[in-house]
Amino acid sequence: MVPLIAAADLDANPAFARLWEFVTRELVAEDASSLGKERERERNWRWRATRKTGGRRSRRGKVDGRDQERDDDEGDEEEDEEEDDGDGKGNKKEKRQSSDLSLDQHLHALRVARAKRRILCDVLDDAGAYFDVSAVSQSQSQDKMTPEADPSQSLGELVRVIAAYLHVNLIGVGSLLGEGGEDEEDLLYEDILRFKANIDPIANAVSSRLVEIESSLCALSNIALEHSDGSEDEREARAQSNMGHSLSGSIQTQLSRLSDLRDNLLPSSLTTLSTNLQQLLTLQRQLLQLQIQHLETSKHGVLSRYTMSNIAFLDTVAQTMALKAQVLLLEARIEVECSPQAERRREVIREKMVEVEKEDAELDDRISVLEGVLAEYEAADPDGTVMPRLGRRYKEIEEEMEGVKRDIEMLQRQAAKR
């Protein structure tokens, strides 16, 4: 048996709650092992809900009917079980067919049912507006009448209330709260009875609205078919042929057209699109090449000329700075040469020059004297024997002087030792 899930978890996940309700009530409820317990639990729940809301419904005069219903349910419990056995034998094929369906098929059927319920809610809302319009037309047609409740207007409000209730139950807000859902049914009991009593005009309004919706959808489908490919004569012939078709026929025609587009026109269109895209890319590449060439011939040439002009300007500035530096050096030299220190240095230099000139003159005089002496020696000793003898004698004198120096140093050392 499928375990129960907490109500808080179901409230937190309404979509899973609706799926859980469908699985437990429609799929698993047909299991023979838990069918009796499920029905007994349902009867007990109904009985408790009836006792809880019995006081409020007693003012409406419906307590006896609910008690009688509970008694009938309790009295017919065995008969229901027997009928379930009989129906189980008779509906064995239907159960086998339902068990053969996969979960995807069940979910698809559930989605279809929910879509139908949503369409019903929307159409009921539109039907309420239809009753409002009819009420306005009746009030305009009846002049100078006593004011009284308009039945069409009340039917419009009733239809909107029932549509809102169905919408709430469809989204799963009140269906998961057990007793809360029963309270809502009790609050809307009179409205439900009125809805059932006025089912004929409501059904007429709903059918009229459905016919209008189908007509508008057919018109839209015809417009779509009119704007399809083909010549003007073919479009007119197709539009005239489709004027009497139903919505399903129009949809089938559109589906066939879409399949034809997907199988035939779409591949060729994609091929054409890819070819055009390649051509556009080629043209874009050529355009970029032309732009690059234009930049190289125009903008890059201008930049090179601008760079060369900057180089020439900087060269001129460098030469000017060099000349300016030379001028500044000359000015500094002039200032240095004209200073008092430079004058004093020049005076000193002049004095030294005079002294050097005097020494040069003296040296010249001595040289001339020596030359005269040499001339006399040469005249006195033409063979050159006197000079070697003088040299030897001078050498002997120097040796004697060296011996005397050594003796003096020895005596000094001896005197120092004493």
CSV table of C-alpha atoms in Angstrom, one decimal:
chain,number,residue,atom,x,y,z
A,1,MET,CA,0.0,0.0,0.0
A,2,VAL,CA,1.3,3.5,-0.8
A,3,PRO,CA,2.3,5.3,2.4
A,4,LEU,CA,0.7,8.6,3.3
A,5,ILE,CA,2.5,11.9,2.9
A,6,ALA,CA,2.3,14.8,5.3
A,7,ALA,CA,0.0,17.6,4.5
A,8,ALA,CA,2.8,20.2,4.9
A,9,ASP,CA,4.8,18.5,2.2
A,10,LEU,CA,1.8,18.5,-0.1
A,11,ASP,CA,1.1,22.1,0.6
A,12,ALA,CA,4.7,23.0,-0.2
A,13,ASN,CA,4.5,21.2,-3.6
A,14,PRO,CA,1.0,21.8,-5.2
A,15,ALA,CA,1.9,20.3,-8.5
A,16,PHE,CA,3.1,17.1,-6.8
A,17,ALA,CA,0.1,17.1,-4.6
A,18,ARG,CA,-2.2,17.1,-7.7
A,19,LEU,CA,-0.2,14.2,-9.2
A,20,TRP,CA,-0.3,12.4,-5.8
A,21,GLU,CA,-4.1,12.8,-5.6
A,22,PHE,CA,-4.5,11.5,-9.1
A,23,VAL,CA,-2.3,8.4,-8.4
A,24,THR,CA,-3.8,7.5,-5.1
A,25,ARG,CA,-7.4,8.1,-6.1
A,26,GLU,CA,-7.6,7.0,-9.7
A,27,LEU,CA,-4.7,4.6,-10.2
A,28,VAL,CA,-4.0,2.9,-6.8
A,29,ALA,CA,-7.7,3.1,-5.6
A,30,GLU,CA,-8.7,0.3,-8.0
A,31,ASP,CA,-6.4,-2.1,-6.1
A,32,ALA,CA,-8.7,-4.7,-4.5
A,33,SER,CA,-6.6,-5.0,-1.4
A,34,SER,CA,-7.2,-1.4,-0.3
A,35,LEU,CA,-10.5,-0.6,-1.9
A,36,GLY,CA,-12.7,-1.4,1.0
A,37,LYS,CA,-10.5,0.4,3.5
A,38,GLU,CA,-10.4,3.5,1.3
A,39,ARG,CA,-14.2,3.6,1.0
A,40,GLU,CA,-14.7,3.1,4.7
A,41,ARG,CA,-12.2,5.9,5.4
A,42,GLU,CA,-14.1,8.1,2.9
A,43,ARG,CA,-17.4,7.4,4.6
A,44,ASN,CA,-16.0,8.1,8.1
A,45,TRP,CA,-14.5,11.3,6.8
A,46,ARG,CA,-17.9,12.4,5.3
A,47,TRP,CA,-19.7,11.6,8.5
A,48,ARG,CA,-17.2,13.7,10.6
A,49,ALA,CA,-17.5,16.6,8.1
A,50,THR,CA,-21.3,16.3,8.2
A,51,ARG,CA,-21.3,16.4,12.0
A,52,LYS,CA,-18.9,19.4,12.1
A,53,THR,CA,-20.9,21.4,9.6
A,54,GLY,CA,-24.4,20.1,10.6
A,55,GLY,CA,-25.2,23.1,12.8
A,56,ARG,CA,-24.6,25.6,10.1
A,57,ARG,CA,-26.6,23.6,7.5
A,58,SER,CA,-29.5,23.0,10.0
A,59,ARG,CA,-30.5,26.6,9.5
A,60,ARG,CA,-30.9,25.9,5.9
A,61,GLY,CA,-33.0,22.7,6.5
A,62,LYS,CA,-30.5,20.2,5.2
A,63,VAL,CA,-29.4,18.2,8.3
A,64,ASP,CA,-32.0,15.5,7.8
A,65,GLY,CA,-30.9,15.0,4.3
A,66,ARG,CA,-27.3,14.6,5.2
A,67,ASP,CA,-28.0,12.2,8.1
A,68,GLN,CA,-30.2,10.2,5.9
A,69,GLU,CA,-27.5,10.1,3.3
A,70,ARG,CA,-25.0,8.9,6.0
A,71,ASP,CA,-27.5,6.2,7.2
A,72,ASP,CA,-28.1,5.1,3.6
A,73,ASP,CA,-24.3,4.9,3.1
A,74,GLU,CA,-23.9,2.9,6.2
A,75,GLY,CA,-26.8,0.6,5.4
A,76,ASP,CA,-25.8,0.0,1.8
A,77,GLU,CA,-22.1,-0.7,2.6
A,78,GLU,CA,-22.6,-4.4,2.0
A,79,GLU,CA,-24.6,-3.8,-1.1
A,80,ASP,CA,-21.8,-1.6,-2.4
A,81,GLU,CA,-19.2,-4.3,-1.8
A,82,GLU,CA,-21.4,-6.8,-3.6
A,83,GLU,CA,-21.9,-4.4,-6.5
A,84,ASP,CA,-18.2,-3.8,-6.5
A,85,ASP,CA,-17.7,-7.5,-6.9
A,86,GLY,CA,-20.2,-7.6,-9.7
A,87,ASP,CA,-18.8,-4.5,-11.4
A,88,GLY,CA,-15.3,-5.9,-11.0
A,89,LYS,CA,-16.3,-8.9,-13.0
A,90,GLY,CA,-18.1,-6.8,-15.6
A,91,ASN,CA,-15.4,-4.1,-15.9
A,92,LYS,CA,-12.4,-6.5,-15.9
A,93,LYS,CA,-11.6,-5.5,-19.5
A,94,GLU,CA,-11.6,-1.8,-18.6
A,95,LYS,CA,-9.3,-2.4,-15.7
A,96,ARG,CA,-7.0,-4.4,-17.8
A,97,GLN,CA,-7.0,-1.7,-20.4
A,98,SER,CA,-6.3,1.0,-17.8
A,99,SER,CA,-3.5,-1.1,-16.3
A,100,ASP,CA,-2.0,-1.6,-19.7
A,101,LEU,CA,-1.6,2.2,-20.0
A,102,SER,CA,1.9,3.6,-19.2
A,103,LEU,CA,2.6,6.4,-16.9
A,104,ASP,CA,3.2,8.8,-19.8
A,105,GLN,CA,-0.2,8.0,-21.2
A,106,HIS,CA,-1.8,8.6,-17.8
A,107,LEU,CA,0.0,11.9,-17.5
A,108,HIS,CA,-1.1,12.9,-21.0
A,109,ALA,CA,-4.7,12.1,-20.1
A,110,LEU,CA,-4.3,14.1,-16.9
A,111,ARG,CA,-2.9,17.1,-18.8
A,112,VAL,CA,-5.8,16.9,-21.3
A,113,ALA,CA,-8.4,16.8,-18.5
A,114,ARG,CA,-6.8,19.7,-16.8
A,115,ALA,CA,-6.7,21.7,-20.1
A,116,LYS,CA,-10.4,20.9,-20.6
A,117,ARG,CA,-11.2,22.1,-17.0
A,118,ARG,CA,-9.2,25.3,-17.6
A,119,ILE,CA,-11.1,25.9,-20.9
A,120,LEU,CA,-14.4,25.3,-19.0
A,121,CYS,CA,-13.4,27.9,-16.3
A,122,ASP,CA,-12.5,30.5,-19.0
A,123,VAL,CA,-15.7,29.9,-20.9
A,124,LEU,CA,-17.7,30.2,-17.7
A,125,ASP,CA,-16.1,33.6,-17.0
A,126,ASP,CA,-17.0,34.7,-20.5
A,127,ALA,CA,-20.5,33.4,-20.0
A,128,GLY,CA,-20.8,35.6,-16.9
A,129,ALA,CA,-19.9,38.6,-19.0
A,130,TYR,CA,-22.5,37.4,-21.6
A,131,PHE,CA,-25.2,37.5,-18.8
A,132,ASP,CA,-24.0,41.0,-17.8
A,133,VAL,CA,-24.4,42.2,-21.4
A,134,SER,CA,-27.9,40.7,-21.6
A,135,ALA,CA,-28.8,42.3,-18.3
A,136,VAL,CA,-27.8,45.7,-19.6
A,137,SER,CA,-29.8,45.2,-22.8
A,138,GLN,CA,-32.9,44.2,-20.9
A,139,SER,CA,-32.6,47.2,-18.5
A,140,GLN,CA,-32.3,49.5,-21.5
A,141,SER,CA,-35.4,48.0,-23.2
A,142,GLN,CA,-37.5,48.2,-20.0
A,143,ASP,CA,-38.2,51.9,-19.3
A,144,LYS,CA,-40.3,53.2,-16.3
A,145,MET,CA,-40.4,49.8,-14.5
A,146,THR,CA,-40.0,49.3,-10.7
A,147,PRO,CA,-36.5,48.4,-9.7
A,148,GLU,CA,-36.2,44.7,-8.9
A,149,ALA,CA,-33.5,42.0,-9.0
A,150,ASP,CA,-32.4,41.2,-12.5
A,151,PRO,CA,-32.2,37.4,-13.0
A,152,SER,CA,-29.6,37.6,-15.8
A,153,GLN,CA,-27.4,39.8,-13.7
A,154,SER,CA,-27.7,37.4,-10.8
A,155,LEU,CA,-26.9,34.5,-13.1
A,156,GLY,CA,-23.7,36.3,-14.3
A,157,GLU,CA,-22.6,36.7,-10.7
A,158,LEU,CA,-23.4,33.0,-10.0
A,159,VAL,CA,-21.5,31.8,-13.0
A,160,ARG,CA,-18.5,33.9,-12.0
A,161,VAL,CA,-18.6,32.5,-8.5
A,162,ILE,CA,-18.8,28.9,-9.7
A,163,ALA,CA,-15.9,29.6,-12.2
A,164,ALA,CA,-13.8,31.0,-9.4
A,165,TYR,CA,-14.6,27.9,-7.2
A,166,LEU,CA,-13.6,25.6,-10.1
A,167,HIS,CA,-10.4,27.6,-10.7
A,168,VAL,CA,-9.4,27.3,-7.0
A,169,ASN,CA,-10.1,23.5,-7.1
A,170,LEU,CA,-8.2,23.2,-10.3
A,171,ILE,CA,-5.0,24.8,-9.0
A,172,GLY,CA,-5.2,22.6,-5.9
A,173,VAL,CA,-5.7,25.1,-3.1
A,174,GLY,CA,-8.8,23.8,-1.5
A,175,SER,CA,-8.8,20.2,-2.6
A,176,LEU,CA,-5.9,19.3,-0.3
A,177,LEU,CA,-7.4,20.5,2.9
A,178,GLY,CA,-10.2,17.9,3.4
A,179,GLU,CA,-12.6,19.6,5.8
A,180,GLY,CA,-11.8,23.1,4.3
A,181,GLY,CA,-13.0,21.9,0.9
A,182,GLU,CA,-16.2,20.5,2.5
A,183,ASP,CA,-16.7,23.9,4.2
A,184,GLU,CA,-16.4,25.6,0.9
A,185,GLU,CA,-19.0,23.3,-0.6
A,186,ASP,CA,-21.3,24.1,2.3
A,187,LEU,CA,-20.8,27.8,1.8
A,188,LEU,CA,-21.6,27.4,-1.9
A,189,TYR,CA,-24.4,24.9,-1.4
A,190,GLU,CA,-27.2,27.3,-2.4
A,191,ASP,CA,-25.1,28.6,-5.3
A,192,ILE,CA,-24.6,25.1,-6.6
A,193,LEU,CA,-28.3,24.4,-6.4
A,194,ARG,CA,-29.0,27.6,-8.3
A,195,PHE,CA,-26.4,26.6,-10.8
A,196,LYS,CA,-28.0,23.2,-11.3
A,197,ALA,CA,-31.5,24.7,-11.5
A,198,ASN,CA,-30.4,27.3,-14.2
A,199,ILE,CA,-28.2,24.8,-16.1
A,200,ASP,CA,-30.2,25.3,-19.4
A,201,PRO,CA,-29.5,29.1,-19.9
A,202,ILE,CA,-26.0,28.6,-18.7
A,203,ALA,CA,-25.4,25.8,-21.1
A,204,ASN,CA,-26.8,27.9,-23.9
A,205,ALA,CA,-24.5,30.8,-23.0
A,206,VAL,CA,-21.5,28.4,-22.8
A,207,SER,CA,-22.3,26.8,-26.1
A,208,SER,CA,-22.8,30.2,-27.7
A,209,ARG,CA,-19.4,31.3,-26.4
A,210,LEU,CA,-17.8,28.1,-27.6
A,211,VAL,CA,-19.3,28.7,-31.1
A,212,GLU,CA,-17.9,32.2,-31.1
A,213,ILE,CA,-14.5,31.0,-30.0
A,214,GLU,CA,-14.5,28.4,-32.7
A,215,SER,CA,-15.6,30.9,-35.3
A,216,SER,CA,-12.8,33.3,-34.3
A,217,LEU,CA,-10.3,30.6,-34.4
A,218,CYS,CA,-11.5,29.5,-37.8
A,219,ALA,CA,-11.2,33.1,-39.0
A,220,LEU,CA,-7.7,33.3,-37.7
A,221,SER,CA,-6.8,30.0,-39.4
A,222,ASN,CA,-8.3,31.2,-42.7
A,223,ILE,CA,-6.2,34.4,-42.4
A,224,ALA,CA,-3.1,32.3,-41.9
A,225,LEU,CA,-4.0,30.2,-44.9
A,226,GLU,CA,-4.7,33.3,-47.0
A,227,HIS,CA,-1.2,34.6,-46.3
A,228,SER,CA,0.6,31.4,-47.3
A,229,ASP,CA,2.8,31.1,-50.3
A,230,GLY,CA,1.3,30.8,-53.8
A,231,SER,CA,-0.2,33.1,-56.4
A,232,GLU,CA,-3.1,35.4,-55.8
A,233,ASP,CA,-5.6,33.1,-57.6
A,234,GLU,CA,-4.5,30.1,-55.6
A,235,ARG,CA,-4.9,32.1,-52.3
A,236,GLU,CA,-8.4,33.2,-53.3
A,237,ALA,CA,-9.4,29.7,-54.3
A,238,ARG,CA,-7.9,28.3,-51.1
A,239,ALA,CA,-9.7,31.0,-49.0
A,240,GLN,CA,-13.0,30.2,-50.6
A,241,SER,CA,-12.6,26.5,-50.2
A,242,ASN,CA,-11.7,26.9,-46.5
A,243,MET,CA,-14.6,29.2,-45.6
A,244,GLY,CA,-16.9,26.3,-44.8
A,245,HIS,CA,-14.3,24.1,-43.1
A,246,SER,CA,-14.3,23.5,-39.4
A,247,LEU,CA,-11.5,24.4,-37.0
A,248,SER,CA,-10.1,20.8,-37.0
A,249,GLY,CA,-9.9,20.9,-40.8
A,250,SER,CA,-8.1,24.2,-40.8
A,251,ILE,CA,-5.7,23.0,-38.2
A,252,GLN,CA,-5.1,19.8,-40.2
A,253,THR,CA,-4.5,21.9,-43.3
A,254,GLN,CA,-2.0,24.1,-41.4
A,255,LEU,CA,-0.2,21.0,-40.0
A,256,SER,CA,0.1,19.6,-43.5
A,257,ARG,CA,1.5,23.0,-44.7
A,258,LEU,CA,3.9,23.1,-41.8
A,259,SER,CA,5.1,19.5,-42.5
A,260,ASP,CA,5.6,20.5,-46.2
A,261,LEU,CA,7.6,23.6,-45.1
A,262,ARG,CA,9.7,21.5,-42.7
A,263,ASP,CA,10.4,18.8,-45.3
A,264,ASN,CA,10.8,20.8,-48.5
A,265,LEU,CA,11.0,24.5,-48.1
A,266,LEU,CA,13.1,24.7,-44.9
A,267,PRO,CA,16.1,22.7,-46.2
A,268,SER,CA,16.2,24.7,-49.4
A,269,SER,CA,15.9,27.9,-47.5
A,270,LEU,CA,18.7,26.9,-45.2
A,271,THR,CA,20.9,26.1,-48.2
A,272,THR,CA,20.1,29.4,-49.8
A,273,LEU,CA,20.7,31.2,-46.5
A,274,SER,CA,24.1,29.5,-46.0
A,275,THR,CA,25.1,30.4,-49.6
A,276,ASN,CA,24.1,34.0,-49.1
A,277,LEU,CA,25.9,34.1,-45.8
A,278,GLN,CA,29.1,32.8,-47.4
A,279,GLN,CA,28.8,35.4,-50.1
A,280,LEU,CA,28.3,38.1,-47.5
A,281,LEU,CA,31.4,36.9,-45.6
A,282,THR,CA,33.4,37.0,-48.8
A,283,LEU,CA,32.3,40.5,-49.6
A,284,GLN,CA,33.0,41.6,-46.0
A,285,ARG,CA,36.6,40.1,-46.3
A,286,GLN,CA,37.1,42.0,-49.5
A,287,LEU,CA,35.8,45.2,-48.0
A,288,LEU,CA,38.2,44.8,-45.1
A,289,GLN,CA,41.1,44.3,-47.5
A,290,LEU,CA,40.2,47.4,-49.4
A,291,GLN,CA,40.0,49.4,-46.1
A,292,ILE,CA,43.4,48.1,-45.0
A,293,GLN,CA,44.9,49.1,-48.3
A,294,HIS,CA,43.4,52.5,-48.1
A,295,LEU,CA,44.8,52.9,-44.6
A,296,GLU,CA,48.2,51.9,-45.7
A,297,THR,CA,48.2,54.3,-48.6
A,298,SER,CA,46.6,57.3,-46.9
A,299,LYS,CA,46.7,57.2,-43.2
A,300,HIS,CA,50.0,55.4,-42.8
A,301,GLY,CA,51.7,57.7,-45.4
A,302,VAL,CA,50.5,60.7,-43.4
A,303,LEU,CA,51.8,59.2,-40.2
A,304,SER,CA,55.3,58.5,-41.8
A,305,ARG,CA,55.5,62.1,-43.1
A,306,TYR,CA,54.4,63.4,-39.7
A,307,THR,CA,57.1,61.3,-38.0
A,308,MET,CA,59.8,62.6,-40.4
A,309,SER,CA,58.8,66.2,-39.8
A,310,ASN,CA,59.0,65.6,-36.1
A,311,ILE,CA,62.5,64.1,-36.5
A,312,ALA,CA,63.6,67.1,-38.6
A,313,PHE,CA,62.2,69.5,-36.0
A,314,LEU,CA,64.0,67.7,-33.2
A,315,ASP,CA,67.2,67.7,-35.2
A,316,THR,CA,67.0,71.4,-35.7
A,317,VAL,CA,66.2,71.9,-32.0
A,318,ALA,CA,69.3,69.8,-31.1
A,319,GLN,CA,71.6,71.9,-33.4
A,320,THR,CA,70.2,75.0,-31.9
A,321,MET,CA,70.9,73.8,-28.4
A,322,ALA,CA,74.4,72.9,-29.4
A,323,LEU,CA,75.1,76.4,-30.7
A,324,LYS,CA,73.5,77.9,-27.7
A,325,ALA,CA,75.8,75.8,-25.5
A,326,GLN,CA,78.9,77.0,-27.4
A,327,VAL,CA,77.8,80.6,-27.0
A,328,LEU,CA,77.3,80.1,-23.3
A,329,LEU,CA,80.8,78.5,-23.1
A,330,LEU,CA,82.4,81.5,-24.8
A,331,GLU,CA,80.5,83.9,-22.6
A,332,ALA,CA,81.8,81.9,-19.6
A,333,ARG,CA,85.4,82.0,-20.9
A,334,ILE,CA,85.1,85.8,-21.5
A,335,GLU,CA,83.9,86.3,-18.0
A,336,VAL,CA,86.7,84.1,-16.6
A,337,GLU,CA,89.4,85.9,-18.7
A,338,CYS,CA,88.2,89.4,-17.7
A,339,SER,CA,88.1,88.6,-14.0
A,340,PRO,CA,90.8,90.0,-11.5
A,341,GLN,CA,92.1,86.5,-10.7
A,342,ALA,CA,92.8,86.0,-14.4
A,343,GLU,CA,94.7,89.4,-14.5
A,344,ARG,CA,96.8,88.3,-11.5
A,345,ARG,CA,97.5,85.0,-13.1
A,346,ARG,CA,98.6,86.7,-16.3
A,347,GLU,CA,100.9,89.1,-14.3
A,348,VAL,CA,102.5,86.1,-12.5
A,349,ILE,CA,103.0,84.4,-15.8
A,350,ARG,CA,104.6,87.5,-17.3
A,351,GLU,CA,107.0,87.7,-14.4
A,352,LYS,CA,107.9,84.1,-14.7
A,353,MET,CA,108.4,84.5,-18.4
A,354,VAL,CA,110.8,87.4,-17.7
A,355,GLU,CA,112.7,85.2,-15.3
A,356,VAL,CA,112.8,82.4,-17.7
A,357,GLU,CA,114.2,84.7,-20.4
A,358,LYS,CA,116.9,85.9,-18.0
A,359,GLU,CA,117.9,82.4,-17.2
A,360,ASP,CA,118.0,81.6,-20.9
A,361,ALA,CA,120.3,84.5,-21.4
A,362,GLU,CA,122.6,83.4,-18.6
A,363,LEU,CA,122.7,79.9,-19.9
A,364,ASP,CA,123.6,81.2,-23.3
A,365,ASP,CA,126.4,83.2,-21.8
A,366,ARG,CA,127.7,80.2,-19.9
A,367,ILE,CA,127.5,78.0,-23.0
A,368,SER,CA,129.5,80.6,-24.9
A,369,VAL,CA,132.1,80.7,-22.0
A,370,LEU,CA,132.3,76.9,-22.0
A,371,GLU,CA,132.8,76.9,-25.7
A,372,GLY,CA,135.6,79.3,-25.3
A,373,VAL,CA,137.2,77.2,-22.7
A,374,LEU,CA,136.9,74.1,-24.8
A,375,ALA,CA,138.5,75.9,-27.7
A,376,GLU,CA,141.4,76.9,-25.4
A,377,TYR,CA,141.8,73.2,-24.3
A,378,GLU,CA,141.7,72.0,-27.8
A,379,ALA,CA,144.3,74.6,-28.7
A,380,ALA,CA,146.5,73.7,-25.8
A,381,ASP,CA,146.2,69.9,-26.2
A,382,PRO,CA,145.5,69.1,-29.8
A,383,ASP,CA,146.1,65.4,-29.2
A,384,GLY,CA,143.5,65.0,-26.5
A,385,THR,CA,145.8,63.5,-23.8
A,386,VAL,CA,145.2,66.1,-21.1
A,387,MET,CA,141.5,65.4,-20.7
A,388,PRO,CA,141.9,61.7,-20.0
A,389,ARG,CA,144.6,62.4,-17.4
A,390,LEU,CA,142.3,64.9,-15.8
A,391,GLY,CA,139.5,62.4,-15.8
A,392,ARG,CA,141.7,59.7,-14.2
A,393,ARG,CA,142.9,62.2,-11.6
A,394,TYR,CA,139.3,63.2,-10.9
A,395,LYS,CA,138.4,59.6,-10.4
A,396,GLU,CA,141.2,59.0,-8.0
A,397,ILE,CA,140.2,62.1,-6.0
A,398,GLU,CA,136.6,60.7,-5.8
A,399,GLU,CA,137.8,57.4,-4.6
A,400,GLU,CA,139.9,59.0,-1.9
A,401,MET,CA,136.8,61.1,-0.9
A,402,GLU,CA,134.8,57.9,-0.6
A,403,GLY,CA,137.4,56.2,1.6
A,404,VAL,CA,137.5,59.3,3.8
A,405,LYS,CA,133.7,59.2,4.1
A,406,ARG,CA,133.8,55.6,5.2
A,407,ASP,CA,136.5,56.3,7.8
A,408,ILE,CA,134.4,59.1,9.2
A,409,GLU,CA,131.3,57.0,9.4
A,410,MET,CA,133.3,54.2,11.2
A,411,LEU,CA,134.7,56.6,13.7
A,412,GLN,CA,131.2,58.0,14.3
A,413,ARG,CA,129.9,54.5,15.0
A,414,GLN,CA,132.7,53.8,17.4
A,415,ALA,CA,132.1,57.0,19.2
A,416,ALA,CA,128.4,56.1,19.5
A,417,LYS,CA,129.3,52.7,21.0
A,418,ARG,CA,131.4,54.3,23.7
